[in-house]
């Protein structure tokens, strides 16, 4: 029986969503193969939370816990932390130093994909199209006219490193731009302002399934809001249609691009890339390496459509980490 630590929580606005993902993983672990432990990671403390909701501290020197006098060391870690420190490379580097296998990509890939503008610039030479963008760091002087001249209106203002659409605004007039920039700076000290791409939004899951890099059935996002924001993602303000209502040719094309990005970056574990299809050309927005794993989340939806149950999906991730 392998001891598996499921890390959840984190230091970002996505703390609560991550706890939901982590609990879904915990509930769907194959009990014949694994004993799961819920490890809550927060700025204040790292603790094992048992089924009675009691907290036992984690020894950060070797990532072990002591329960009733017995020290438990983990065979592998299932990473379910969205945002920092689980999705930006910090936990990945820590576990690599400790020699503990974990289910997500390596630390460099995590840091790179978490930084939207660095990710897109690395993928550009491979012919992967993106929106026109303008970068700002906190403290940079700017005029709305300069930015609009480059990206046009409407445009999107996003924190460079944040998830679940926290801090993102759709800007329709020059007058709204400074406030949108302030909102984005609340999440990150770097921001990315992108031209509006008018097209169909799709989300493409790519995983290594039993040793084969596999593109999952694609999801089309139809948001009731201006874009696929927090409400649309988690509060039911969107339609998520799997498989997407796009042609077989486009399905193959966008799937091939998502798979190419996964391979080029030497990814491991889960990835979910967002694209907007404009005039039959997929434009990449971002890649998530710790995508949501709640029952409503896109990767579980896509896996179900592919005939992969949650216990199979999670067992596969752990088996690959252990291998």
PDB file of C-alpha atoms in Angstrom:
ATOM      1  CA  UNK A   1       0.000   0.000   0.000  1.00  0.00           C
ATOM      2  CA  UNK A   2       1.561   3.285  -1.139  1.00  0.00           C
ATOM      3  CA  UNK A   3       1.250   6.370   1.076  1.00  0.00           C
ATOM      4  CA  UNK A   4       0.162   9.337  -1.066  1.00  0.00           C
ATOM      5  CA  UNK A   5       0.173  12.942   0.186  1.00  0.00           C
ATOM      6  CA  UNK A   6      -2.484  15.048  -1.561  1.00  0.00           C
ATOM      7  CA  UNK A   7      -1.333  18.655  -1.252  1.00  0.00           C
ATOM      8  CA  UNK A   8      -4.051  21.300  -1.481  1.00  0.00           C
ATOM      9  CA  UNK A   9      -4.700  24.926  -0.533  1.00  0.00           C
ATOM     10  CA  UNK A  10      -1.761  27.186  -1.342  1.00  0.00           C
ATOM     11  CA  UNK A  11      -0.994  30.865  -0.898  1.00  0.00           C
ATOM     12  CA  UNK A  12      -3.184  32.449  -3.581  1.00  0.00           C
ATOM     13  CA  UNK A  13      -6.790  33.503  -4.210  1.00  0.00           C
ATOM     14  CA  UNK A  14      -7.391  29.954  -5.487  1.00  0.00           C
ATOM     15  CA  UNK A  15      -7.005  28.416  -1.975  1.00  0.00           C
ATOM     16  CA  UNK A  16     -10.638  27.296  -1.613  1.00  0.00           C
ATOM     17  CA  UNK A  17     -10.929  25.911  -5.149  1.00  0.00           C
ATOM     18  CA  UNK A  18      -7.756  23.904  -4.534  1.00  0.00           C
ATOM     19  CA  UNK A  19      -9.218  22.399  -1.337  1.00  0.00           C
ATOM     20  CA  UNK A  20     -12.231  21.256  -3.390  1.00  0.00           C
ATOM     21  CA  UNK A  21      -9.956  19.703  -6.050  1.00  0.00           C
ATOM     22  CA  UNK A  22      -7.837  17.997  -3.381  1.00  0.00           C
ATOM     23  CA  UNK A  23     -10.872  16.519  -1.654  1.00  0.00           C
ATOM     24  CA  UNK A  24     -12.167  15.118  -4.966  1.00  0.00           C
ATOM     25  CA  UNK A  25      -8.778  13.432  -5.473  1.00  0.00           C
ATOM     26  CA  UNK A  26      -8.901  12.072  -1.901  1.00  0.00           C
ATOM     27  CA  UNK A  27     -12.408  10.657  -2.392  1.00  0.00           C
ATOM     28  CA  UNK A  28     -11.521   9.010  -5.716  1.00  0.00           C
ATOM     29  CA  UNK A  29      -8.195   7.370  -4.871  1.00  0.00           C
ATOM     30  CA  UNK A  30      -8.100   3.622  -5.486  1.00  0.00           C
ATOM     31  CA  UNK A  31      -8.207   2.342  -1.885  1.00  0.00           C
ATOM     32  CA  UNK A  32      -6.773  -1.028  -2.936  1.00  0.00           C
ATOM     33  CA  UNK A  33      -3.532   0.617  -4.072  1.00  0.00           C
ATOM     34  CA  UNK A  34      -3.117   3.841  -2.120  1.00  0.00           C
ATOM     35  CA  UNK A  35      -3.651   5.364   1.288  1.00  0.00           C
ATOM     36  CA  UNK A  36      -4.306   9.070   0.796  1.00  0.00           C
ATOM     37  CA  UNK A  37      -3.457  11.860   3.237  1.00  0.00           C
ATOM     38  CA  UNK A  38      -4.922  15.347   2.904  1.00  0.00           C
ATOM     39  CA  UNK A  39      -2.124  17.876   3.410  1.00  0.00           C
ATOM     40  CA  UNK A  40      -3.277  21.493   3.697  1.00  0.00           C
ATOM     41  CA  UNK A  41      -0.585  23.974   2.670  1.00  0.00           C
ATOM     42  CA  UNK A  42      -1.119  27.597   3.698  1.00  0.00           C
ATOM     43  CA  UNK A  43       1.134  30.538   4.558  1.00  0.00           C
ATOM     44  CA  UNK A  44       0.373  29.974   8.227  1.00  0.00           C
ATOM     45  CA  UNK A  45       0.946  26.215   8.441  1.00  0.00           C
ATOM     46  CA  UNK A  46       1.458  22.900   6.647  1.00  0.00           C
ATOM     47  CA  UNK A  47      -0.739  20.247   8.267  1.00  0.00           C
ATOM     48  CA  UNK A  48      -2.138  16.760   7.717  1.00  0.00           C
ATOM     49  CA  UNK A  49      -5.935  16.897   8.194  1.00  0.00           C
ATOM     50  CA  UNK A  50      -7.362  13.526   9.211  1.00  0.00           C
ATOM     51  CA  UNK A  51     -10.939  12.286   8.767  1.00  0.00           C
ATOM     52  CA  UNK A  52     -11.880  13.758  12.151  1.00  0.00           C
ATOM     53  CA  UNK A  53     -10.628  17.123  10.811  1.00  0.00           C
ATOM     54  CA  UNK A  54      -7.789  17.149  13.372  1.00  0.00           C
ATOM     55  CA  UNK A  55      -4.566  18.826  12.254  1.00  0.00           C
ATOM     56  CA  UNK A  56      -1.131  17.237  12.598  1.00  0.00           C
ATOM     57  CA  UNK A  57       1.898  19.345  11.606  1.00  0.00           C
ATOM     58  CA  UNK A  58       4.106  18.376   8.654  1.00  0.00           C
ATOM     59  CA  UNK A  59       7.863  18.220   9.251  1.00  0.00           C
ATOM     60  CA  UNK A  60       9.150  20.395   6.401  1.00  0.00           C
ATOM     61  CA  UNK A  61      12.705  19.021   6.748  1.00  0.00           C
ATOM     62  CA  UNK A  62      11.644  15.731   5.110  1.00  0.00           C
ATOM     63  CA  UNK A  63       7.903  16.238   4.418  1.00  0.00           C
ATOM     64  CA  UNK A  64       6.908  13.549   6.938  1.00  0.00           C
ATOM     65  CA  UNK A  65       4.140  13.403   9.535  1.00  0.00           C
ATOM     66  CA  UNK A  66       4.021  11.651  12.902  1.00  0.00           C
ATOM     67  CA  UNK A  67       0.710   9.999  13.798  1.00  0.00           C
ATOM     68  CA  UNK A  68       0.348   8.238  17.176  1.00  0.00           C
ATOM     69  CA  UNK A  69       4.113   7.987  17.515  1.00  0.00           C
ATOM     70  CA  UNK A  70       4.592   6.518  14.004  1.00  0.00           C
ATOM     71  CA  UNK A  71       6.465   8.530  11.385  1.00  0.00           C
ATOM     72  CA  UNK A  72       4.855   8.349   7.939  1.00  0.00           C
ATOM     73  CA  UNK A  73       6.920   9.117   4.846  1.00  0.00           C
ATOM     74  CA  UNK A  74       5.204   9.480   1.513  1.00  0.00           C
ATOM     75  CA  UNK A  75       5.853   7.388  -1.595  1.00  0.00           C
ATOM     76  CA  UNK A  76       4.492  10.148  -3.836  1.00  0.00           C
ATOM     77  CA  UNK A  77       2.728  13.502  -3.743  1.00  0.00           C
ATOM     78  CA  UNK A  78      -0.459  14.296  -5.674  1.00  0.00           C
ATOM     79  CA  UNK A  79      -0.255  18.024  -6.353  1.00  0.00           C
ATOM     80  CA  UNK A  80      -3.675  19.730  -6.333  1.00  0.00           C
ATOM     81  CA  UNK A  81      -2.513  23.282  -5.489  1.00  0.00           C
ATOM     82  CA  UNK A  82      -3.689  25.878  -8.027  1.00  0.00           C
ATOM     83  CA  UNK A  83      -1.516  28.995  -8.047  1.00  0.00           C
ATOM     84  CA  UNK A  84       1.537  29.535  -5.832  1.00  0.00           C
ATOM     85  CA  UNK A  85       3.366  27.528  -4.458  1.00  0.00           C
ATOM     86  CA  UNK A  86       1.972  24.451  -6.235  1.00  0.00           C
ATOM     87  CA  UNK A  87       1.654  25.609  -9.827  1.00  0.00           C
ATOM     88  CA  UNK A  88       4.651  27.952 -10.122  1.00  0.00           C
ATOM     89  CA  UNK A  89       7.501  25.501  -9.460  1.00  0.00           C
ATOM     90  CA  UNK A  90       8.171  26.087  -5.761  1.00  0.00           C
ATOM     91  CA  UNK A  91       6.700  22.799  -4.467  1.00  0.00           C
ATOM     92  CA  UNK A  92       8.073  20.897  -7.477  1.00  0.00           C
ATOM     93  CA  UNK A  93      11.623  22.079  -6.683  1.00  0.00           C
ATOM     94  CA  UNK A  94      11.157  21.270  -2.966  1.00  0.00           C
ATOM     95  CA  UNK A  95      10.040  17.691  -3.704  1.00  0.00           C
ATOM     96  CA  UNK A  96      12.834  17.234  -6.226  1.00  0.00           C
ATOM     97  CA  UNK A  97      15.353  18.211  -3.545  1.00  0.00           C
ATOM     98  CA  UNK A  98      13.754  15.716  -1.151  1.00  0.00           C
ATOM     99  CA  UNK A  99      13.606  13.005  -3.835  1.00  0.00           C
ATOM    100  CA  UNK A 100       9.833  12.534  -3.496  1.00  0.00           C
ATOM    101  CA  UNK A 101       7.988  11.830  -6.784  1.00  0.00           C
ATOM    102  CA  UNK A 102       5.031  14.147  -7.534  1.00  0.00           C
ATOM    103  CA  UNK A 103       2.276  14.135 -10.138  1.00  0.00           C
ATOM    104  CA  UNK A 104       2.736  17.495 -11.834  1.00  0.00           C
ATOM    105  CA  UNK A 105       5.350  18.750 -14.303  1.00  0.00           C
ATOM    106  CA  UNK A 106       8.890  19.642 -13.183  1.00  0.00           C
ATOM    107  CA  UNK A 107       9.754  22.974 -11.524  1.00  0.00           C
ATOM    108  CA  UNK A 108      11.065  24.732 -14.662  1.00  0.00           C
ATOM    109  CA  UNK A 109       7.957  23.874 -16.708  1.00  0.00           C
ATOM    110  CA  UNK A 110       5.731  24.943 -13.816  1.00  0.00           C
ATOM    111  CA  UNK A 111       7.484  28.305 -13.452  1.00  0.00           C
ATOM    112  CA  UNK A 112       7.451  28.883 -17.209  1.00  0.00           C
ATOM    113  CA  UNK A 113       3.783  28.018 -17.819  1.00  0.00           C
ATOM    114  CA  UNK A 114       2.706  30.006 -14.752  1.00  0.00           C
ATOM    115  CA  UNK A 115       4.240  33.097 -16.357  1.00  0.00           C
ATOM    116  CA  UNK A 116       1.849  33.704 -19.261  1.00  0.00           C
ATOM    117  CA  UNK A 117       4.087  36.084 -21.191  1.00  0.00           C
ATOM    118  CA  UNK A 118       7.216  33.912 -20.900  1.00  0.00           C
ATOM    119  CA  UNK A 119       5.261  30.817 -21.938  1.00  0.00           C
ATOM    120  CA  UNK A 120       3.865  32.471 -25.073  1.00  0.00           C
ATOM    121  CA  UNK A 121       7.273  33.862 -26.084  1.00  0.00           C
ATOM    122  CA  UNK A 122       8.866  30.390 -25.762  1.00  0.00           C
ATOM    123  CA  UNK A 123       6.114  28.814 -27.917  1.00  0.00           C
ATOM    124  CA  UNK A 124       6.070  31.529 -30.594  1.00  0.00           C
ATOM    125  CA  UNK A 125       9.105  30.179 -32.578  1.00  0.00           C
ATOM    126  CA  UNK A 126       7.183  26.894 -32.955  1.00  0.00           C
ATOM    127  CA  UNK A 127       4.490  28.675 -34.970  1.00  0.00           C
ATOM    128  CA  UNK A 128       1.924  28.790 -32.167  1.00  0.00           C
ATOM    129  CA  UNK A 129      -0.200  31.916 -32.656  1.00  0.00           C
ATOM    130  CA  UNK A 130      -1.166  34.244 -29.785  1.00  0.00           C
ATOM    131  CA  UNK A 131      -3.024  37.529 -29.259  1.00  0.00           C
ATOM    132  CA  UNK A 132      -1.175  40.843 -29.750  1.00  0.00           C
ATOM    133  CA  UNK A 133       0.058  41.860 -26.311  1.00  0.00           C
ATOM    134  CA  UNK A 134       1.500  44.735 -24.270  1.00  0.00           C
ATOM    135  CA  UNK A 135       3.454  44.128 -21.047  1.00  0.00           C
ATOM    136  CA  UNK A 136       3.595  46.290 -17.929  1.00  0.00           C
ATOM    137  CA  UNK A 137       5.505  45.889 -14.671  1.00  0.00           C
ATOM    138  CA  UNK A 138       4.323  47.672 -11.524  1.00  0.00           C
ATOM    139  CA  UNK A 139       5.673  51.212 -11.527  1.00  0.00           C
ATOM    140  CA  UNK A 140       6.006  51.426 -15.334  1.00  0.00           C
ATOM    141  CA  UNK A 141       4.726  54.675 -16.821  1.00  0.00           C
ATOM    142  CA  UNK A 142       2.059  54.221 -19.483  1.00  0.00           C
ATOM    143  CA  UNK A 143      -0.580  56.145 -21.378  1.00  0.00           C
ATOM    144  CA  UNK A 144      -3.842  54.458 -22.360  1.00  0.00           C
ATOM    145  CA  UNK A 145      -3.274  55.723 -25.930  1.00  0.00           C
ATOM    146  CA  UNK A 146       0.062  53.860 -26.253  1.00  0.00           C
ATOM    147  CA  UNK A 147      -1.506  50.606 -25.112  1.00  0.00           C
ATOM    148  CA  UNK A 148      -4.620  50.945 -27.293  1.00  0.00           C
ATOM    149  CA  UNK A 149      -2.499  51.802 -30.320  1.00  0.00           C
ATOM    150  CA  UNK A 150      -0.834  48.399 -29.938  1.00  0.00           C
ATOM    151  CA  UNK A 151      -3.678  46.086 -28.830  1.00  0.00           C
ATOM    152  CA  UNK A 152      -6.834  47.947 -29.861  1.00  0.00           C
ATOM    153  CA  UNK A 153     -10.229  47.911 -28.125  1.00  0.00           C
ATOM    154  CA  UNK A 154     -11.787  45.955 -26.577  1.00  0.00           C
ATOM    155  CA  UNK A 155      -8.811  44.357 -24.829  1.00  0.00           C
ATOM    156  CA  UNK A 156      -8.119  42.142 -21.829  1.00  0.00           C
ATOM    157  CA  UNK A 157      -6.015  43.159 -18.852  1.00  0.00           C
ATOM    158  CA  UNK A 158      -4.651  40.150 -16.929  1.00  0.00           C
ATOM    159  CA  UNK A 159      -2.239  39.494 -14.082  1.00  0.00           C
ATOM    160  CA  UNK A 160       0.709  37.680 -15.643  1.00  0.00           C
ATOM    161  CA  UNK A 161       0.818  35.022 -12.914  1.00  0.00           C
ATOM    162  CA  UNK A 162      -2.593  34.112 -11.504  1.00  0.00           C
ATOM    163  CA  UNK A 163      -5.329  31.614 -12.164  1.00  0.00           C
ATOM    164  CA  UNK A 164      -9.112  31.142 -12.081  1.00  0.00           C
ATOM    165  CA  UNK A 165      -9.478  34.476 -13.891  1.00  0.00           C
ATOM    166  CA  UNK A 166      -8.775  36.473 -10.725  1.00  0.00           C
ATOM    167  CA  UNK A 167      -7.859  40.070 -11.561  1.00  0.00           C
ATOM    168  CA  UNK A 168      -8.863  39.905 -15.249  1.00  0.00           C
ATOM    169  CA  UNK A 169     -10.932  42.699 -16.839  1.00  0.00           C
ATOM    170  CA  UNK A 170     -12.363  43.200 -20.291  1.00  0.00           C
ATOM    171  CA  UNK A 171     -11.784  46.848 -21.200  1.00  0.00           C
ATOM    172  CA  UNK A 172     -14.051  48.532 -23.763  1.00  0.00           C
ATOM    173  CA  UNK A 173     -12.953  52.186 -23.480  1.00  0.00           C
ATOM    174  CA  UNK A 174      -9.673  54.017 -22.823  1.00  0.00           C
ATOM    175  CA  UNK A 175     -11.281  55.478 -19.694  1.00  0.00           C
ATOM    176  CA  UNK A 176     -11.618  51.980 -18.093  1.00  0.00           C
ATOM    177  CA  UNK A 177      -7.977  51.011 -18.661  1.00  0.00           C
ATOM    178  CA  UNK A 178      -6.257  52.542 -15.566  1.00  0.00           C
ATOM    179  CA  UNK A 179      -8.754  50.928 -13.154  1.00  0.00           C
ATOM    180  CA  UNK A 180      -8.411  47.535 -14.878  1.00  0.00           C
ATOM    181  CA  UNK A 181      -4.622  47.809 -14.547  1.00  0.00           C
ATOM    182  CA  UNK A 182      -4.963  48.529 -10.790  1.00  0.00           C
ATOM    183  CA  UNK A 183      -7.237  45.469 -10.378  1.00  0.00           C
ATOM    184  CA  UNK A 184      -4.669  43.249 -12.129  1.00  0.00           C
ATOM    185  CA  UNK A 185      -1.849  44.632  -9.950  1.00  0.00           C
ATOM    186  CA  UNK A 186      -3.733  43.391  -6.856  1.00  0.00           C
ATOM    187  CA  UNK A 187      -2.922  39.841  -8.028  1.00  0.00           C
ATOM    188  CA  UNK A 188       0.558  40.306  -9.526  1.00  0.00           C
ATOM    189  CA  UNK A 189       3.233  42.967 -10.083  1.00  0.00           C
ATOM    190  CA  UNK A 190       3.436  42.065 -13.799  1.00  0.00           C
ATOM    191  CA  UNK A 191       0.519  42.338 -16.173  1.00  0.00           C
ATOM    192  CA  UNK A 192      -0.252  41.402 -19.738  1.00  0.00           C
ATOM    193  CA  UNK A 193      -2.721  43.356 -21.890  1.00  0.00           C
ATOM    194  CA  UNK A 194      -4.017  41.420 -24.881  1.00  0.00           C
ATOM    195  CA  UNK A 195      -6.021  42.222 -27.979  1.00  0.00           C
ATOM    196  CA  UNK A 196      -9.574  40.843 -28.019  1.00  0.00           C
ATOM    197  CA  UNK A 197      -9.817  37.713 -30.128  1.00  0.00           C
ATOM    198  CA  UNK A 198     -13.306  37.294 -31.525  1.00  0.00           C
ATOM    199  CA  UNK A 199     -13.881  33.593 -31.986  1.00  0.00           C
ATOM    200  CA  UNK A 200     -14.767  30.277 -30.375  1.00  0.00           C
ATOM    201  CA  UNK A 201     -13.051  29.532 -27.074  1.00  0.00           C
ATOM    202  CA  UNK A 202     -11.938  25.960 -26.460  1.00  0.00           C
ATOM    203  CA  UNK A 203     -10.046  24.189 -23.714  1.00  0.00           C
ATOM    204  CA  UNK A 204      -7.767  21.285 -24.616  1.00  0.00           C
ATOM    205  CA  UNK A 205      -6.621  18.763 -22.015  1.00  0.00           C
ATOM    206  CA  UNK A 206      -3.408  16.865 -22.731  1.00  0.00           C
ATOM    207  CA  UNK A 207      -2.182  14.132 -20.390  1.00  0.00           C
ATOM    208  CA  UNK A 208       0.281  11.302 -20.421  1.00  0.00           C
ATOM    209  CA  UNK A 209      -2.089   8.338 -20.157  1.00  0.00           C
ATOM    210  CA  UNK A 210      -0.390   4.991 -19.597  1.00  0.00           C
ATOM    211  CA  UNK A 211       2.784   6.288 -21.223  1.00  0.00           C
ATOM    212  CA  UNK A 212       1.098   7.818 -24.294  1.00  0.00           C
ATOM    213  CA  UNK A 213       0.677  11.589 -24.690  1.00  0.00           C
ATOM    214  CA  UNK A 214      -3.082  11.848 -25.185  1.00  0.00           C
ATOM    215  CA  UNK A 215      -5.315  14.742 -26.263  1.00  0.00           C
ATOM    216  CA  UNK A 216      -8.625  14.499 -24.388  1.00  0.00           C
ATOM    217  CA  UNK A 217     -11.976  15.407 -25.990  1.00  0.00           C
ATOM    218  CA  UNK A 218     -12.030  19.200 -26.435  1.00  0.00           C
ATOM    219  CA  UNK A 219     -14.401  21.479 -24.491  1.00  0.00           C
ATOM    220  CA  UNK A 220     -16.073  24.535 -26.017  1.00  0.00           C
ATOM    221  CA  UNK A 221     -16.651  27.406 -23.588  1.00  0.00           C
ATOM    222  CA  UNK A 222     -19.744  29.570 -24.054  1.00  0.00           C
ATOM    223  CA  UNK A 223     -19.723  32.189 -21.294  1.00  0.00           C
ATOM    224  CA  UNK A 224     -22.842  34.148 -20.286  1.00  0.00           C
ATOM    225  CA  UNK A 225     -20.472  36.823 -18.992  1.00  0.00           C
ATOM    226  CA  UNK A 226     -18.116  38.926 -21.114  1.00  0.00           C
ATOM    227  CA  UNK A 227     -15.510  36.197 -20.908  1.00  0.00           C
ATOM    228  CA  UNK A 228     -14.751  32.926 -19.092  1.00  0.00           C
ATOM    229  CA  UNK A 229     -14.287  34.606 -15.697  1.00  0.00           C
ATOM    230  CA  UNK A 230     -14.530  33.285 -12.122  1.00  0.00           C
ATOM    231  CA  UNK A 231     -18.348  33.283 -12.132  1.00  0.00           C
ATOM    232  CA  UNK A 232     -18.420  31.510 -15.486  1.00  0.00           C
ATOM    233  CA  UNK A 233     -15.879  28.924 -14.288  1.00  0.00           C
ATOM    234  CA  UNK A 234     -17.276  28.098 -10.867  1.00  0.00           C
ATOM    235  CA  UNK A 235     -20.735  29.614 -10.438  1.00  0.00           C
ATOM    236  CA  UNK A 236     -22.430  28.077 -13.464  1.00  0.00           C
ATOM    237  CA  UNK A 237     -22.399  31.221 -15.638  1.00  0.00           C
ATOM    238  CA  UNK A 238     -21.169  29.327 -18.670  1.00  0.00           C
ATOM    239  CA  UNK A 239     -21.938  26.399 -20.883  1.00  0.00           C
ATOM    240  CA  UNK A 240     -19.152  23.902 -21.274  1.00  0.00           C
ATOM    241  CA  UNK A 241     -19.789  21.662 -24.261  1.00  0.00           C
ATOM    242  CA  UNK A 242     -17.701  18.478 -24.544  1.00  0.00           C
ATOM    243  CA  UNK A 243     -16.939  17.519 -27.255  1.00  0.00           C
ATOM    244  CA  UNK A 244     -16.741  21.024 -28.761  1.00  0.00           C
ATOM    245  CA  UNK A 245     -19.015  21.918 -31.710  1.00  0.00           C
ATOM    246  CA  UNK A 246     -16.119  22.358 -34.117  1.00  0.00           C
ATOM    247  CA  UNK A 247     -15.248  20.503 -37.307  1.00  0.00           C
ATOM    248  CA  UNK A 248     -13.211  17.276 -37.204  1.00  0.00           C
ATOM    249  CA  UNK A 249     -10.446  19.186 -39.052  1.00  0.00           C
ATOM    250  CA  UNK A 250     -10.365  21.956 -36.431  1.00  0.00           C
ATOM    251  CA  UNK A 251     -10.533  19.387 -33.608  1.00  0.00           C
ATOM    252  CA  UNK A 252      -7.460  17.697 -35.066  1.00  0.00           C
ATOM    253  CA  UNK A 253      -5.679  21.016 -35.682  1.00  0.00           C
ATOM    254  CA  UNK A 254      -6.097  22.538 -32.215  1.00  0.00           C
ATOM    255  CA  UNK A 255      -5.440  19.145 -30.575  1.00  0.00           C
ATOM    256  CA  UNK A 256      -2.174  18.819 -32.507  1.00  0.00           C
ATOM    257  CA  UNK A 257      -1.069  22.313 -31.389  1.00  0.00           C
ATOM    258  CA  UNK A 258      -1.852  21.581 -27.717  1.00  0.00           C
ATOM    259  CA  UNK A 259       0.022  18.276 -27.972  1.00  0.00           C
ATOM    260  CA  UNK A 260       2.973  19.990 -29.679  1.00  0.00           C
ATOM    261  CA  UNK A 261       3.155  22.563 -26.861  1.00  0.00           C
ATOM    262  CA  UNK A 262       3.115  19.717 -24.295  1.00  0.00           C
ATOM    263  CA  UNK A 263       5.933  17.915 -26.103  1.00  0.00           C
ATOM    264  CA  UNK A 264       8.040  21.018 -26.855  1.00  0.00           C
ATOM    265  CA  UNK A 265       7.947  22.000 -23.172  1.00  0.00           C
ATOM    266  CA  UNK A 266       8.723  18.411 -22.028  1.00  0.00           C
ATOM    267  CA  UNK A 267       5.599  18.462 -19.887  1.00  0.00           C
ATOM    268  CA  UNK A 268       4.486  15.761 -17.484  1.00  0.00           C
ATOM    269  CA  UNK A 269       1.222  15.200 -15.671  1.00  0.00           C
ATOM    270  CA  UNK A 270      -1.892  17.200 -16.554  1.00  0.00           C
ATOM    271  CA  UNK A 271      -2.084  20.204 -18.820  1.00  0.00           C
ATOM    272  CA  UNK A 272      -5.058  22.221 -19.978  1.00  0.00           C
ATOM    273  CA  UNK A 273      -4.500  24.831 -22.676  1.00  0.00           C
ATOM    274  CA  UNK A 274      -6.963  27.553 -23.625  1.00  0.00           C
ATOM    275  CA  UNK A 275      -7.358  28.649 -27.238  1.00  0.00           C
ATOM    276  CA  UNK A 276      -9.538  31.032 -29.222  1.00  0.00           C
ATOM    277  CA  UNK A 277     -10.249  29.938 -32.771  1.00  0.00           C
ATOM    278  CA  UNK A 278     -10.220  32.943 -35.113  1.00  0.00           C
ATOM    279  CA  UNK A 279     -10.778  32.339 -38.850  1.00  0.00           C
ATOM    280  CA  UNK A 280      -9.809  28.689 -38.482  1.00  0.00           C
ATOM    281  CA  UNK A 281      -6.552  29.579 -36.711  1.00  0.00           C
ATOM    282  CA  UNK A 282      -6.113  28.559 -33.051  1.00  0.00           C
ATOM    283  CA  UNK A 283      -4.573  31.308 -30.875  1.00  0.00           C
ATOM    284  CA  UNK A 284      -3.195  30.139 -27.528  1.00  0.00           C
ATOM    285  CA  UNK A 285      -4.029  32.095 -24.380  1.00  0.00           C
ATOM    286  CA  UNK A 286      -2.351  30.049 -21.650  1.00  0.00           C
ATOM    287  CA  UNK A 287      -1.555  26.611 -20.272  1.00  0.00           C
ATOM    288  CA  UNK A 288      -2.550  25.388 -16.820  1.00  0.00           C
ATOM    289  CA  UNK A 289      -0.492  22.598 -15.260  1.00  0.00           C
ATOM    290  CA  UNK A 290      -2.612  22.062 -12.130  1.00  0.00           C
ATOM    291  CA  UNK A 291      -6.062  22.360 -13.712  1.00  0.00           C
ATOM    292  CA  UNK A 292      -9.199  22.106 -11.567  1.00  0.00           C
ATOM    293  CA  UNK A 293     -10.068  18.552 -10.559  1.00  0.00           C
ATOM    294  CA  UNK A 294     -13.516  19.115  -9.066  1.00  0.00           C
ATOM    295  CA  UNK A 295     -16.387  17.083 -10.528  1.00  0.00           C
ATOM    296  CA  UNK A 296     -17.436  20.140 -12.591  1.00  0.00           C
ATOM    297  CA  UNK A 297     -13.899  20.950 -13.797  1.00  0.00           C
ATOM    298  CA  UNK A 298     -12.939  20.600 -17.442  1.00  0.00           C
ATOM    299  CA  UNK A 299     -10.284  17.856 -17.239  1.00  0.00           C
ATOM    300  CA  UNK A 300     -12.611  15.470 -15.329  1.00  0.00           C
ATOM    301  CA  UNK A 301     -15.392  16.264 -17.870  1.00  0.00           C
ATOM    302  CA  UNK A 302     -13.028  15.546 -20.759  1.00  0.00           C
ATOM    303  CA  UNK A 303     -11.728  12.345 -19.163  1.00  0.00           C
ATOM    304  CA  UNK A 304     -15.312  11.104 -18.637  1.00  0.00           C
ATOM    305  CA  UNK A 305     -16.046  11.755 -22.315  1.00  0.00           C
ATOM    306  CA  UNK A 306     -12.919   9.709 -23.164  1.00  0.00           C
ATOM    307  CA  UNK A 307     -14.165   6.855 -20.974  1.00  0.00           C
ATOM    308  CA  UNK A 308     -11.629   7.479 -18.189  1.00  0.00           C
ATOM    309  CA  UNK A 309     -13.090   7.520 -14.657  1.00  0.00           C
ATOM    310  CA  UNK A 310     -11.720   9.803 -11.931  1.00  0.00           C
ATOM    311  CA  UNK A 311     -10.104   6.873 -10.028  1.00  0.00           C
ATOM    312  CA  UNK A 312      -8.411   5.805 -13.302  1.00  0.00           C
ATOM    313  CA  UNK A 313      -7.311   9.385 -14.058  1.00  0.00           C
ATOM    314  CA  UNK A 314      -5.804   9.881 -10.599  1.00  0.00           C
ATOM    315  CA  UNK A 315      -4.235   6.387 -10.389  1.00  0.00           C
ATOM    316  CA  UNK A 316      -2.604   6.974 -13.765  1.00  0.00           C
ATOM    317  CA  UNK A 317      -1.042  10.251 -12.545  1.00  0.00           C
ATOM    318  CA  UNK A 318       0.350   8.567  -9.405  1.00  0.00           C
ATOM    319  CA  UNK A 319       1.606   5.487 -11.286  1.00  0.00           C
ATOM    320  CA  UNK A 320       3.481   7.689 -13.780  1.00  0.00           C
ATOM    321  CA  UNK A 321       5.011   9.716 -10.934  1.00  0.00           C
ATOM    322  CA  UNK A 322       6.124   6.515  -9.161  1.00  0.00           C
ATOM    323  CA  UNK A 323       7.552   5.106 -12.416  1.00  0.00           C
TER     324      UNK A 323
END
